[in-house]
PDB file of C-alpha atoms and ligand atoms in Angstrom:
ATOM      1  CA  UNK A   1      29.744   2.268   7.973  1.00  0.00           C
ATOM      2  CA  UNK A   2      26.770   4.618   7.513  1.00  0.00           C
ATOM      3  CA  UNK A   3      24.866   3.789   4.324  1.00  0.00           C
ATOM      4  CA  UNK A   4      24.050   7.097   2.701  1.00  0.00           C
ATOM      5  CA  UNK A   5      22.076   5.737  -0.297  1.00  0.00           C
ATOM      6  CA  UNK A   6      19.702   2.778  -0.500  1.00  0.00           C
ATOM      7  CA  UNK A   7      18.119   1.529  -3.673  1.00  0.00           C
ATOM      8  CA  UNK A   8      14.673  -0.076  -3.674  1.00  0.00           C
ATOM      9  CA  UNK A   9      14.106  -1.967  -6.906  1.00  0.00           C
ATOM     10  CA  UNK A  10      10.306  -2.040  -7.034  1.00  0.00           C
ATOM     11  CA  UNK A  11       9.629  -2.338 -10.746  1.00  0.00           C
ATOM     12  CA  UNK A  12       8.814  -6.085 -10.859  1.00  0.00           C
ATOM     13  CA  UNK A  13       5.452  -7.171 -12.116  1.00  0.00           C
ATOM     14  CA  UNK A  14       4.363  -9.056  -8.931  1.00  0.00           C
ATOM     15  CA  UNK A  15       2.674 -11.779 -10.914  1.00  0.00           C
ATOM     16  CA  UNK A  16       2.500 -14.123  -7.939  1.00  0.00           C
ATOM     17  CA  UNK A  17       0.026 -11.754  -6.301  1.00  0.00           C
ATOM     18  CA  UNK A  18      -2.348 -11.223  -9.121  1.00  0.00           C
ATOM     19  CA  UNK A  19      -5.084 -10.038  -9.244  1.00  0.00           C
ATOM     20  CA  UNK A  20      -4.196  -7.929  -6.120  1.00  0.00           C
ATOM     21  CA  UNK A  21      -1.217  -6.448  -7.884  1.00  0.00           C
ATOM     22  CA  UNK A  22      -3.047  -5.590 -11.180  1.00  0.00           C
ATOM     23  CA  UNK A  23      -3.114  -1.838 -10.210  1.00  0.00           C
ATOM     24  CA  UNK A  24      -1.723  -1.858  -6.618  1.00  0.00           C
ATOM     25  CA  UNK A  25       2.062  -2.281  -6.292  1.00  0.00           C
ATOM     26  CA  UNK A  26       3.065  -5.436  -4.415  1.00  0.00           C
ATOM     27  CA  UNK A  27       5.088  -3.190  -2.156  1.00  0.00           C
ATOM     28  CA  UNK A  28       1.972  -1.369  -0.970  1.00  0.00           C
ATOM     29  CA  UNK A  29       0.423  -4.492   0.388  1.00  0.00           C
ATOM     30  CA  UNK A  30       0.160  -3.992   4.140  1.00  0.00           C
ATOM     31  CA  UNK A  31       1.455  -6.457   6.725  1.00  0.00           C
ATOM     32  CA  UNK A  32      -1.038  -5.585   9.498  1.00  0.00           C
ATOM     33  CA  UNK A  33      -1.116  -1.788   9.036  1.00  0.00           C
ATOM     34  CA  UNK A  34       2.057  -0.815   7.287  1.00  0.00           C
ATOM     35  CA  UNK A  35       2.867  -1.365   3.617  1.00  0.00           C
ATOM     36  CA  UNK A  36       5.927  -3.533   2.844  1.00  0.00           C
ATOM     37  CA  UNK A  37       7.763  -0.589   1.340  1.00  0.00           C
ATOM     38  CA  UNK A  38       7.524   1.311   4.685  1.00  0.00           C
ATOM     39  CA  UNK A  39       9.195  -1.511   6.595  1.00  0.00           C
ATOM     40  CA  UNK A  40      11.975  -1.391   4.023  1.00  0.00           C
ATOM     41  CA  UNK A  41      12.372   2.391   4.286  1.00  0.00           C
ATOM     42  CA  UNK A  42      12.467   2.206   8.117  1.00  0.00           C
ATOM     43  CA  UNK A  43      15.288  -0.341   7.785  1.00  0.00           C
ATOM     44  CA  UNK A  44      17.213   1.925   5.475  1.00  0.00           C
ATOM     45  CA  UNK A  45      16.798   4.910   7.767  1.00  0.00           C
ATOM     46  CA  UNK A  46      18.034   2.799  10.702  1.00  0.00           C
ATOM     47  CA  UNK A  47      21.203   2.174   8.681  1.00  0.00           C
ATOM     48  CA  UNK A  48      21.649   5.960   8.337  1.00  0.00           C
ATOM     49  CA  UNK A  49      20.324   6.478   4.751  1.00  0.00           C
ATOM     50  CA  UNK A  50      19.663  10.011   3.594  1.00  0.00           C
ATOM     51  CA  UNK A  51      18.945   9.217   0.020  1.00  0.00           C
ATOM     52  CA  UNK A  52      16.293   6.707  -0.990  1.00  0.00           C
ATOM     53  CA  UNK A  53      16.239   5.669  -4.658  1.00  0.00           C
ATOM     54  CA  UNK A  54      13.083   3.925  -5.772  1.00  0.00           C
ATOM     55  CA  UNK A  55      13.362   2.082  -9.168  1.00  0.00           C
ATOM     56  CA  UNK A  56       9.705   2.029 -10.197  1.00  0.00           C
ATOM     57  CA  UNK A  57       7.606   0.968 -13.190  1.00  0.00           C
ATOM     58  CA  UNK A  58       4.033   1.343 -14.340  1.00  0.00           C
ATOM     59  CA  UNK A  59       1.374   0.934 -11.642  1.00  0.00           C
ATOM     60  CA  UNK A  60       3.792   1.981  -8.926  1.00  0.00           C
ATOM     61  CA  UNK A  61       2.683   5.661  -8.486  1.00  0.00           C
ATOM     62  CA  UNK A  62       1.164   4.841  -5.063  1.00  0.00           C
ATOM     63  CA  UNK A  63       4.645   4.341  -3.679  1.00  0.00           C
ATOM     64  CA  UNK A  64       5.693   7.976  -4.426  1.00  0.00           C
ATOM     65  CA  UNK A  65       2.324   9.191  -3.056  1.00  0.00           C
ATOM     66  CA  UNK A  66       2.914   7.243   0.164  1.00  0.00           C
ATOM     67  CA  UNK A  67       6.177   9.105   0.884  1.00  0.00           C
ATOM     68  CA  UNK A  68       4.766  12.462  -0.269  1.00  0.00           C
ATOM     69  CA  UNK A  69       2.811  14.993   1.870  1.00  0.00           C
ATOM     70  CA  UNK A  70      -0.980  14.355   1.962  1.00  0.00           C
ATOM     71  CA  UNK A  71      -2.355  17.930   2.477  1.00  0.00           C
ATOM     72  CA  UNK A  72      -6.019  17.057   2.461  1.00  0.00           C
ATOM     73  CA  UNK A  73      -5.714  14.135   4.838  1.00  0.00           C
ATOM     74  CA  UNK A  74      -3.430  16.037   7.183  1.00  0.00           C
ATOM     75  CA  UNK A  75      -5.667  19.100   7.233  1.00  0.00           C
ATOM     76  CA  UNK A  76      -8.649  16.936   7.910  1.00  0.00           C
ATOM     77  CA  UNK A  77      -6.941  15.034  10.698  1.00  0.00           C
ATOM     78  CA  UNK A  78      -5.855  18.323  12.306  1.00  0.00           C
ATOM     79  CA  UNK A  79      -9.401  19.762  12.042  1.00  0.00           C
ATOM     80  CA  UNK A  80     -10.783  16.670  13.801  1.00  0.00           C
ATOM     81  CA  UNK A  81      -8.165  16.871  16.541  1.00  0.00           C
ATOM     82  CA  UNK A  82      -6.660  13.514  15.653  1.00  0.00           C
ATOM     83  CA  UNK A  83      -3.149  14.455  16.772  1.00  0.00           C
ATOM     84  CA  UNK A  84      -1.830  10.928  17.113  1.00  0.00           C
ATOM     85  CA  UNK A  85      -2.879   9.884  13.593  1.00  0.00           C
ATOM     86  CA  UNK A  86      -1.558  13.165  12.172  1.00  0.00           C
ATOM     87  CA  UNK A  87       1.860  12.511  13.647  1.00  0.00           C
ATOM     88  CA  UNK A  88       1.727   9.000  12.288  1.00  0.00           C
ATOM     89  CA  UNK A  89       1.122  10.240   8.778  1.00  0.00           C
ATOM     90  CA  UNK A  90       3.533  13.132   9.060  1.00  0.00           C
ATOM     91  CA  UNK A  91       6.423  11.074  10.380  1.00  0.00           C
ATOM     92  CA  UNK A  92       6.399   8.428   7.653  1.00  0.00           C
ATOM     93  CA  UNK A  93       9.564  10.124   6.389  1.00  0.00           C
ATOM     94  CA  UNK A  94      11.745  12.328   8.556  1.00  0.00           C
ATOM     95  CA  UNK A  95      13.091  15.639   7.446  1.00  0.00           C
ATOM     96  CA  UNK A  96      16.322  15.710   5.574  1.00  0.00           C
ATOM     97  CA  UNK A  97      15.740  12.527   3.706  1.00  0.00           C
ATOM     98  CA  UNK A  98      15.656  12.789  -0.092  1.00  0.00           C
ATOM     99  CA  UNK A  99      13.529  10.489  -2.308  1.00  0.00           C
ATOM    100  CA  UNK A 100      14.563   9.914  -5.916  1.00  0.00           C
ATOM    101  CA  UNK A 101      12.372   8.056  -8.365  1.00  0.00           C
ATOM    102  CA  UNK A 102      13.909   6.391 -11.366  1.00  0.00           C
ATOM    103  CA  UNK A 103      11.909   4.524 -14.004  1.00  0.00           C
ATOM    104  CA  UNK A 104      12.723   1.068 -15.278  1.00  0.00           C
ATOM    105  CA  UNK A 105      10.791   1.129 -18.513  1.00  0.00           C
ATOM    106  CA  UNK A 106      10.799  -2.626 -19.011  1.00  0.00           C
ATOM    107  CA  UNK A 107      11.108  -5.280 -16.310  1.00  0.00           C
ATOM    108  CA  UNK A 108      14.396  -6.713 -17.605  1.00  0.00           C
ATOM    109  CA  UNK A 109      15.523  -8.170 -14.257  1.00  0.00           C
ATOM    110  CA  UNK A 110      16.812  -7.170 -10.894  1.00  0.00           C
ATOM    111  CA  UNK A 111      20.298  -6.394 -12.242  1.00  0.00           C
ATOM    112  CA  UNK A 112      18.847  -4.113 -14.855  1.00  0.00           C
ATOM    113  CA  UNK A 113      16.727  -2.334 -12.271  1.00  0.00           C
ATOM    114  CA  UNK A 114      19.761  -1.689 -10.049  1.00  0.00           C
ATOM    115  CA  UNK A 115      21.647  -0.412 -13.138  1.00  0.00           C
ATOM    116  CA  UNK A 116      18.839   2.115 -13.689  1.00  0.00           C
ATOM    117  CA  UNK A 117      19.791   3.686 -10.367  1.00  0.00           C
ATOM    118  CA  UNK A 118      23.399   4.258 -11.412  1.00  0.00           C
ATOM    119  CA  UNK A 119      23.041   7.941 -12.436  1.00  0.00           C
ATOM    120  CA  UNK A 120      21.876   8.915  -8.941  1.00  0.00           C
ATOM    121  CA  UNK A 121      24.190   6.783  -6.746  1.00  0.00           C
ATOM    122  CA  UNK A 122      27.367   8.687  -5.992  1.00  0.00           C
ATOM    123  CA  UNK A 123      28.635   6.786  -2.961  1.00  0.00           C
ATOM    124  CA  UNK A 124      31.545   4.240  -2.876  1.00  0.00           C
ATOM    125  CA  UNK A 125      29.148   1.744  -1.233  1.00  0.00           C
ATOM    126  CA  UNK A 126      25.344   1.688  -1.304  1.00  0.00           C
ATOM    127  CA  UNK A 127      22.585  -0.504   0.054  1.00  0.00           C
ATOM    128  CA  UNK A 128      19.869  -2.357  -1.768  1.00  0.00           C
ATOM    129  CA  UNK A 129      16.681  -3.570  -0.141  1.00  0.00           C
ATOM    130  CA  UNK A 130      14.080  -5.807  -1.795  1.00  0.00           C
ATOM    131  CA  UNK A 131      10.941  -4.724   0.117  1.00  0.00           C
ATOM    132  CA  UNK A 132       9.151  -8.081  -0.450  1.00  0.00           C
ATOM    133  CA  UNK A 133      11.874  -9.798   1.578  1.00  0.00           C
ATOM    134  CA  UNK A 134      10.703  -8.709   5.012  1.00  0.00           C
ATOM    135  CA  UNK A 135      13.258  -9.356   7.734  1.00  0.00           C
ATOM    136  CA  UNK A 136      11.980  -9.130  11.253  1.00  0.00           C
ATOM    137  CA  UNK A 137      14.761  -8.267  13.545  1.00  0.00           C
ATOM    138  CA  UNK A 138      14.750  -8.759  17.227  1.00  0.00           C
ATOM    139  CA  UNK A 139      17.882  -6.727  17.839  1.00  0.00           C
ATOM    140  CA  UNK A 140      19.125  -4.839  14.843  1.00  0.00           C
ATOM    141  CA  UNK A 141      17.791  -4.437  11.297  1.00  0.00           C
ATOM    142  CA  UNK A 142      19.395  -6.611   8.651  1.00  0.00           C
ATOM    143  CA  UNK A 143      20.829  -3.664   6.684  1.00  0.00           C
ATOM    144  CA  UNK A 144      22.416  -2.316   9.883  1.00  0.00           C
ATOM    145  CA  UNK A 145      24.029  -5.725  10.348  1.00  0.00           C
ATOM    146  CA  UNK A 146      25.389  -5.595   6.784  1.00  0.00           C
ATOM    147  CA  UNK A 147      26.709  -2.053   7.357  1.00  0.00           C
ATOM    148  CA  UNK A 148      28.558  -3.092  10.515  1.00  0.00           C
ATOM    149  CA  UNK A 149      30.118  -6.083   8.717  1.00  0.00           C
ATOM    150  CA  UNK A 150      30.969  -3.907   5.710  1.00  0.00           C
ATOM    151  CA  UNK A 151      32.792  -1.461   7.982  1.00  0.00           C
ATOM    152  CA  UNK A 152      34.875  -4.255   9.492  1.00  0.00           C
ATOM    153  CA  UNK A 153      36.049  -5.667   6.113  1.00  0.00           C
ATOM    154  CA  UNK A 154      35.905  -2.520   3.962  1.00  0.00           C
ATOM    155  CA  UNK A 155      34.070  -4.426   1.277  1.00  0.00           C
ATOM    156  CA  UNK A 156      30.707  -5.530  -0.080  1.00  0.00           C
ATOM    157  CA  UNK A 157      28.344  -7.775   1.839  1.00  0.00           C
ATOM    158  CA  UNK A 158      25.275  -9.829   0.830  1.00  0.00           C
ATOM    159  CA  UNK A 159      22.809 -11.362   3.205  1.00  0.00           C
ATOM    160  CA  UNK A 160      22.135 -15.093   3.141  1.00  0.00           C
ATOM    161  CA  UNK A 161      20.018 -17.637   4.987  1.00  0.00           C
ATOM    162  CA  UNK A 162      19.839 -21.421   5.005  1.00  0.00           C
ATOM    163  CA  UNK A 163      17.026 -22.952   2.957  1.00  0.00           C
ATOM    164  CA  UNK A 164      16.020 -26.539   2.353  1.00  0.00           C
ATOM    165  CA  UNK A 165      18.209 -28.019  -0.356  1.00  0.00           C
ATOM    166  CA  UNK A 166      15.192 -28.641  -2.557  1.00  0.00           C
ATOM    167  CA  UNK A 167      14.478 -24.874  -2.632  1.00  0.00           C
ATOM    168  CA  UNK A 168      17.750 -23.718  -4.147  1.00  0.00           C
ATOM    169  CA  UNK A 169      16.145 -23.329  -7.566  1.00  0.00           C
ATOM    170  CA  UNK A 170      14.201 -20.351  -6.226  1.00  0.00           C
ATOM    171  CA  UNK A 171      17.211 -18.353  -5.079  1.00  0.00           C
ATOM    172  CA  UNK A 172      20.646 -17.044  -5.822  1.00  0.00           C
ATOM    173  CA  UNK A 173      22.937 -19.563  -3.952  1.00  0.00           C
ATOM    174  CA  UNK A 174      26.453 -18.832  -2.586  1.00  0.00           C
ATOM    175  CA  UNK A 175      29.650 -20.760  -2.143  1.00  0.00           C
ATOM    176  CA  UNK A 176      31.608 -19.806   0.851  1.00  0.00           C
ATOM    177  CA  UNK A 177      34.817 -21.383   2.237  1.00  0.00           C
ATOM    178  CA  UNK A 178      33.423 -21.611   5.755  1.00  0.00           C
ATOM    179  CA  UNK A 179      31.737 -19.347   8.245  1.00  0.00           C
ATOM    180  CA  UNK A 180      33.318 -17.570  11.184  1.00  0.00           C
ATOM    181  CA  UNK A 181      31.014 -15.636  13.359  1.00  0.00           C
ATOM    182  CA  UNK A 182      28.166 -15.773  10.827  1.00  0.00           C
ATOM    183  CA  UNK A 183      30.194 -14.539   7.850  1.00  0.00           C
ATOM    184  CA  UNK A 184      32.497 -15.861   5.214  1.00  0.00           C
ATOM    185  CA  UNK A 185      34.316 -14.650   2.109  1.00  0.00           C
ATOM    186  CA  UNK A 186      32.301 -15.341  -1.095  1.00  0.00           C
ATOM    187  CA  UNK A 187      33.914 -17.819  -3.493  1.00  0.00           C
ATOM    188  CA  UNK A 188      31.022 -18.045  -5.953  1.00  0.00           C
ATOM    189  CA  UNK A 189      27.379 -17.321  -6.539  1.00  0.00           C
ATOM    190  CA  UNK A 190      24.895 -18.845  -9.020  1.00  0.00           C
ATOM    191  CA  UNK A 191      21.369 -17.960  -9.830  1.00  0.00           C
ATOM    192  CA  UNK A 192      18.584 -20.587  -9.141  1.00  0.00           C
ATOM    193  CA  UNK A 193      20.620 -23.761  -9.320  1.00  0.00           C
ATOM    194  CA  UNK A 194      19.082 -27.210  -9.391  1.00  0.00           C
ATOM    195  CA  UNK A 195      19.631 -28.826  -5.962  1.00  0.00           C
ATOM    196  CA  UNK A 196      22.020 -31.308  -7.540  1.00  0.00           C
ATOM    197  CA  UNK A 197      24.231 -28.496  -8.782  1.00  0.00           C
ATOM    198  CA  UNK A 198      23.842 -26.025  -5.887  1.00  0.00           C
ATOM    199  CA  UNK A 199      27.189 -25.155  -4.185  1.00  0.00           C
ATOM    200  CA  UNK A 200      25.369 -24.941  -0.742  1.00  0.00           C
ATOM    201  CA  UNK A 201      21.959 -24.413   0.774  1.00  0.00           C
ATOM    202  CA  UNK A 202      22.782 -20.736   1.515  1.00  0.00           C
ATOM    203  CA  UNK A 203      20.395 -18.566  -0.277  1.00  0.00           C
ATOM    204  CA  UNK A 204      20.694 -14.793  -0.986  1.00  0.00           C
ATOM    205  CA  UNK A 205      17.778 -12.781   0.417  1.00  0.00           C
ATOM    206  CA  UNK A 206      17.055  -9.190  -0.495  1.00  0.00           C
ATOM    207  CA  UNK A 207      19.775  -7.125   1.291  1.00  0.00           C
ATOM    208  CA  UNK A 208      22.936  -6.027  -0.271  1.00  0.00           C
ATOM    209  CA  UNK A 209      25.844  -3.590   0.525  1.00  0.00           C
ATOM    210  CA  UNK A 210      27.657  -3.167  -2.761  1.00  0.00           C
ATOM    211  CA  UNK A 211      30.541  -1.199  -4.096  1.00  0.00           C
ATOM    212  CA  UNK A 212      30.021   1.342  -6.899  1.00  0.00           C
ATOM    213  CA  UNK A 213      32.026  -1.037  -9.159  1.00  0.00           C
ATOM    214  CA  UNK A 214      28.922  -3.225  -9.501  1.00  0.00           C
ATOM    215  CA  UNK A 215      27.460  -0.680 -12.012  1.00  0.00           C
ATOM    216  CA  UNK A 216      30.417  -1.057 -14.389  1.00  0.00           C
ATOM    217  CA  UNK A 217      30.004  -4.847 -14.129  1.00  0.00           C
ATOM    218  CA  UNK A 218      26.254  -4.742 -14.666  1.00  0.00           C
ATOM    219  CA  UNK A 219      26.833  -2.710 -17.826  1.00  0.00           C
ATOM    220  CA  UNK A 220      28.628  -5.680 -19.361  1.00  0.00           C
ATOM    221  CA  UNK A 221      26.440  -8.446 -17.879  1.00  0.00           C
ATOM    222  CA  UNK A 222      24.596 -10.345 -20.556  1.00  0.00           C
ATOM    223  CA  UNK A 223      20.887 -11.222 -20.167  1.00  0.00           C
ATOM    224  CA  UNK A 224      20.110 -14.814 -19.038  1.00  0.00           C
ATOM    225  CA  UNK A 225      18.069 -17.345 -20.979  1.00  0.00           C
ATOM    226  CA  UNK A 226      14.911 -15.499 -19.847  1.00  0.00           C
ATOM    227  CA  UNK A 227      16.246 -12.188 -21.169  1.00  0.00           C
ATOM    228  CA  UNK A 228      16.816 -10.798 -17.715  1.00  0.00           C
ATOM    229  CA  UNK A 229      20.039  -9.167 -16.366  1.00  0.00           C
ATOM    230  CA  UNK A 230      20.715 -10.748 -12.995  1.00  0.00           C
ATOM    231  CA  UNK A 231      22.528  -8.983 -10.173  1.00  0.00           C
ATOM    232  CA  UNK A 232      23.869 -12.432  -9.267  1.00  0.00           C
ATOM    233  CA  UNK A 233      26.021 -12.567 -12.462  1.00  0.00           C
ATOM    234  CA  UNK A 234      27.496  -9.151 -11.716  1.00  0.00           C
ATOM    235  CA  UNK A 235      28.300 -10.126  -8.127  1.00  0.00           C
ATOM    236  CA  UNK A 236      30.030 -13.229  -9.528  1.00  0.00           C
ATOM    237  CA  UNK A 237      32.284 -10.852 -11.411  1.00  0.00           C
ATOM    238  CA  UNK A 238      32.721  -8.433  -8.528  1.00  0.00           C
ATOM    239  CA  UNK A 239      34.123 -11.080  -6.221  1.00  0.00           C
ATOM    240  CA  UNK A 240      36.920 -11.719  -8.691  1.00  0.00           C
ATOM    241  CA  UNK A 241      38.227  -8.117  -8.243  1.00  0.00           C
ATOM    242  CA  UNK A 242      37.061  -7.073  -4.771  1.00  0.00           C
ATOM    243  CA  UNK A 243      36.255  -8.679  -1.440  1.00  0.00           C
ATOM    244  CA  UNK A 244      32.550  -9.663  -1.090  1.00  0.00           C
ATOM    245  CA  UNK A 245      31.343 -11.434   2.063  1.00  0.00           C
ATOM    246  CA  UNK A 246      28.164 -13.410   2.770  1.00  0.00           C
ATOM    247  CA  UNK A 247      26.563 -12.665   6.127  1.00  0.00           C
ATOM    248  CA  UNK A 248      24.088 -14.826   7.877  1.00  0.00           C
ATOM    249  CA  UNK A 249      21.992 -12.148   9.407  1.00  0.00           C
ATOM    250  CA  UNK A 250      20.129 -12.463  12.726  1.00  0.00           C
ATOM    251  CA  UNK A 251      16.381 -12.204  12.214  1.00  0.00           C
ATOM    252  CA  UNK A 252      13.486 -13.920  10.661  1.00  0.00           C
ATOM    253  CA  UNK A 253      12.932 -13.687   6.931  1.00  0.00           C
ATOM    254  CA  UNK A 254       9.526 -13.767   5.289  1.00  0.00           C
ATOM    255  CA  UNK A 255       9.245 -13.985   1.494  1.00  0.00           C
ATOM    256  CA  UNK A 256       6.301 -11.577   1.168  1.00  0.00           C
ATOM    257  CA  UNK A 257       6.446 -11.852  -2.581  1.00  0.00           C
ATOM    258  CA  UNK A 258       4.796 -15.266  -2.128  1.00  0.00           C
ATOM    259  CA  UNK A 259       1.368 -15.797  -0.610  1.00  0.00           C
ATOM    260  CA  UNK A 260       2.619 -18.232   2.001  1.00  0.00           C
ATOM    261  CA  UNK A 261       5.404 -15.867   3.235  1.00  0.00           C
ATOM    262  CA  UNK A 262       3.037 -12.981   3.289  1.00  0.00           C
ATOM    263  CA  UNK A 263       0.543 -14.864   5.401  1.00  0.00           C
ATOM    264  CA  UNK A 264       3.298 -16.009   7.778  1.00  0.00           C
ATOM    265  CA  UNK A 265       4.542 -12.487   8.242  1.00  0.00           C
ATOM    266  CA  UNK A 266       1.001 -11.188   8.761  1.00  0.00           C
ATOM    267  CA  UNK A 267       0.433 -13.742  11.574  1.00  0.00           C
ATOM    268  CA  UNK A 268       3.876 -13.302  13.227  1.00  0.00           C
ATOM    269  CA  UNK A 269       3.705  -9.478  13.256  1.00  0.00           C
ATOM    270  CA  UNK A 270      -0.064  -9.417  13.975  1.00  0.00           C
ATOM    271  CA  UNK A 271       0.479 -11.427  17.204  1.00  0.00           C
ATOM    272  CA  UNK A 272       3.026  -8.879  18.445  1.00  0.00           C
ATOM    273  CA  UNK A 273       1.062  -5.808  17.332  1.00  0.00           C
ATOM    274  CA  UNK A 274       0.726  -3.186  20.142  1.00  0.00           C
ATOM    275  CA  UNK A 275      -2.969  -2.547  19.516  1.00  0.00           C
ATOM    276  CA  UNK A 276      -4.524  -5.844  18.350  1.00  0.00           C
ATOM    277  CA  UNK A 277      -1.754  -8.437  19.104  1.00  0.00           C
ATOM    278  CA  UNK A 278      -3.178  -9.887  22.316  1.00  0.00           C
ATOM    279  CA  UNK A 279      -6.738 -10.198  21.020  1.00  0.00           C
ATOM    280  CA  UNK A 280      -5.470 -11.638  17.703  1.00  0.00           C
ATOM    281  CA  UNK A 281      -3.353 -14.206  19.574  1.00  0.00           C
ATOM    282  CA  UNK A 282      -6.268 -15.243  21.825  1.00  0.00           C
ATOM    283  CA  UNK A 283      -8.463 -15.577  18.714  1.00  0.00           C
ATOM    284  CA  UNK A 284      -5.833 -17.694  16.895  1.00  0.00           C
ATOM    285  CA  UNK A 285      -5.454 -20.026  19.858  1.00  0.00           C
ATOM    286  CA  UNK A 286      -9.207 -20.427  20.157  1.00  0.00           C
ATOM    287  CA  UNK A 287      -9.717 -20.992  16.450  1.00  0.00           C
ATOM    288  CA  UNK A 288      -6.868 -23.262  15.569  1.00  0.00           C
ATOM    289  CA  UNK A 289      -6.941 -26.815  16.864  1.00  0.00           C
TER     290      UNK A 289
HETATM  291  P1  UTP B 301      10.785 -10.851  -8.079  1.00  0.00           P
HETATM  292  O1  UTP B 301      11.506 -11.996  -8.513  1.00  0.00           O
HETATM  293  O2  UTP B 301       9.928 -10.973  -6.782  1.00  0.00           O
HETATM  294  O3  UTP B 301       9.705 -10.533  -9.269  1.00  0.00           O
HETATM  295  O4  UTP B 301      11.696  -9.578  -8.003  1.00  0.00           O
HETATM  296  P2  UTP B 301       8.469  -9.684  -9.289  1.00  0.00           P
HETATM  297  O5  UTP B 301       8.175  -9.309 -10.656  1.00  0.00           O
HETATM  298  O6  UTP B 301       8.459  -8.595  -8.277  1.00  0.00           O
HETATM  299  O7  UTP B 301       7.313 -10.674  -8.687  1.00  0.00           O
HETATM  300  P3  UTP B 301       6.694 -12.053  -9.328  1.00  0.00           P
HETATM  301  O8  UTP B 301       7.846 -13.030  -9.267  1.00  0.00           O
HETATM  302  O9  UTP B 301       6.264 -11.701 -10.766  1.00  0.00           O
HETATM  303  O10 UTP B 301       5.594 -12.404  -8.438  1.00  0.00           O
HETATM  304  C1  UTP B 301      12.544  -9.404  -6.920  1.00  0.00           C
HETATM  305  C2  UTP B 301      12.724  -7.870  -6.800  1.00  0.00           C
HETATM  306  O11 UTP B 301      13.304  -7.297  -7.902  1.00  0.00           O
HETATM  307  C3  UTP B 301      12.463  -6.228  -8.412  1.00  0.00           C
HETATM  308  C4  UTP B 301      11.073  -6.582  -7.893  1.00  0.00           C
HETATM  309  O12 UTP B 301      10.295  -5.373  -7.795  1.00  0.00           O
HETATM  310  C5  UTP B 301      11.368  -7.190  -6.496  1.00  0.00           C
HETATM  311  O13 UTP B 301      11.624  -6.134  -5.548  1.00  0.00           O
HETATM  312  N1  UTP B 301      12.577  -6.250  -9.867  1.00  0.00           N
HETATM  313  C6  UTP B 301      12.529  -7.406 -10.516  1.00  0.00           C
HETATM  314  C7  UTP B 301      12.680  -5.089 -10.580  1.00  0.00           C
HETATM  315  O14 UTP B 301      12.653  -3.927  -9.985  1.00  0.00           O
HETATM  316  N2  UTP B 301      12.732  -5.095 -11.908  1.00  0.00           N
HETATM  317  C8  UTP B 301      12.702  -6.302 -12.636  1.00  0.00           C
HETATM  318  O15 UTP B 301      12.821  -6.248 -13.829  1.00  0.00           O
HETATM  319  C9  UTP B 301      12.612  -7.487 -11.946  1.00  0.00           C
END
């Protein structure tokens, strides 16, 4: 299944990264030399996306600028004969890919952010990537894995990973009858359960392949006790009427919305970086006991 449209909900406040995120979007924080949003867009392009929908809010203008042309910079690089850097900047987005920006006026939850994209999503199935969930993929990007599974079952797919039982209160957690070849049909899903009530230790991380029906369900989803509309609640309704599978993706997940996850991603990707990886690795080994 080629995923034509991918939605990037990027309107959250990013409070865990204050003061860095007071004026800079969390999604523009770089892991080594690329902003988080660019890793996410590259993953969407690998899955075949031709339409990228960014659900933005205040302070997020830098995201649109990043994917726009930068005439002054490009002219200057050309004048100075910096061909390699020029190509790097020009190729951030390939030709034929459309960017659409939709505004979420108030941060009323992830489900609400996704619903804001409804008027510009025409496809039967579409992807969602949360850019702060960085998934490092040795073989194939996580959204590509979801697309392949979606094609097999002809239904929606959400990505999950195992977490420590005491961490379930930080995630959406799924109930699956059993896994075969890394996937299983979803029986239930709950948002941030206490470990004692959690149906499993399988947590949803930020990749979804969802059917268009989700929009209709989101419209009737009530806000939770914090006043937020959760995508989890709409998915709980979706699985009553359509097939939804959970897929344990292959790859390493870093929660770059948290300081610890962000540091872990920086070290892991920094050590493998073509230009500085070897020197960084040698430095780390010399500096850390
Ligand atoms: P988070 O739970 O990480 O919230 O949102 P946040 O506001 O970005 O960050 P903290 O917790 O305050 O530090 C998960 C994803 O959902 C998007 C966020 O941008 C992020 O990609 N989101 C969340 C929205 O787009 N709108 C919302 O109202 C809430």
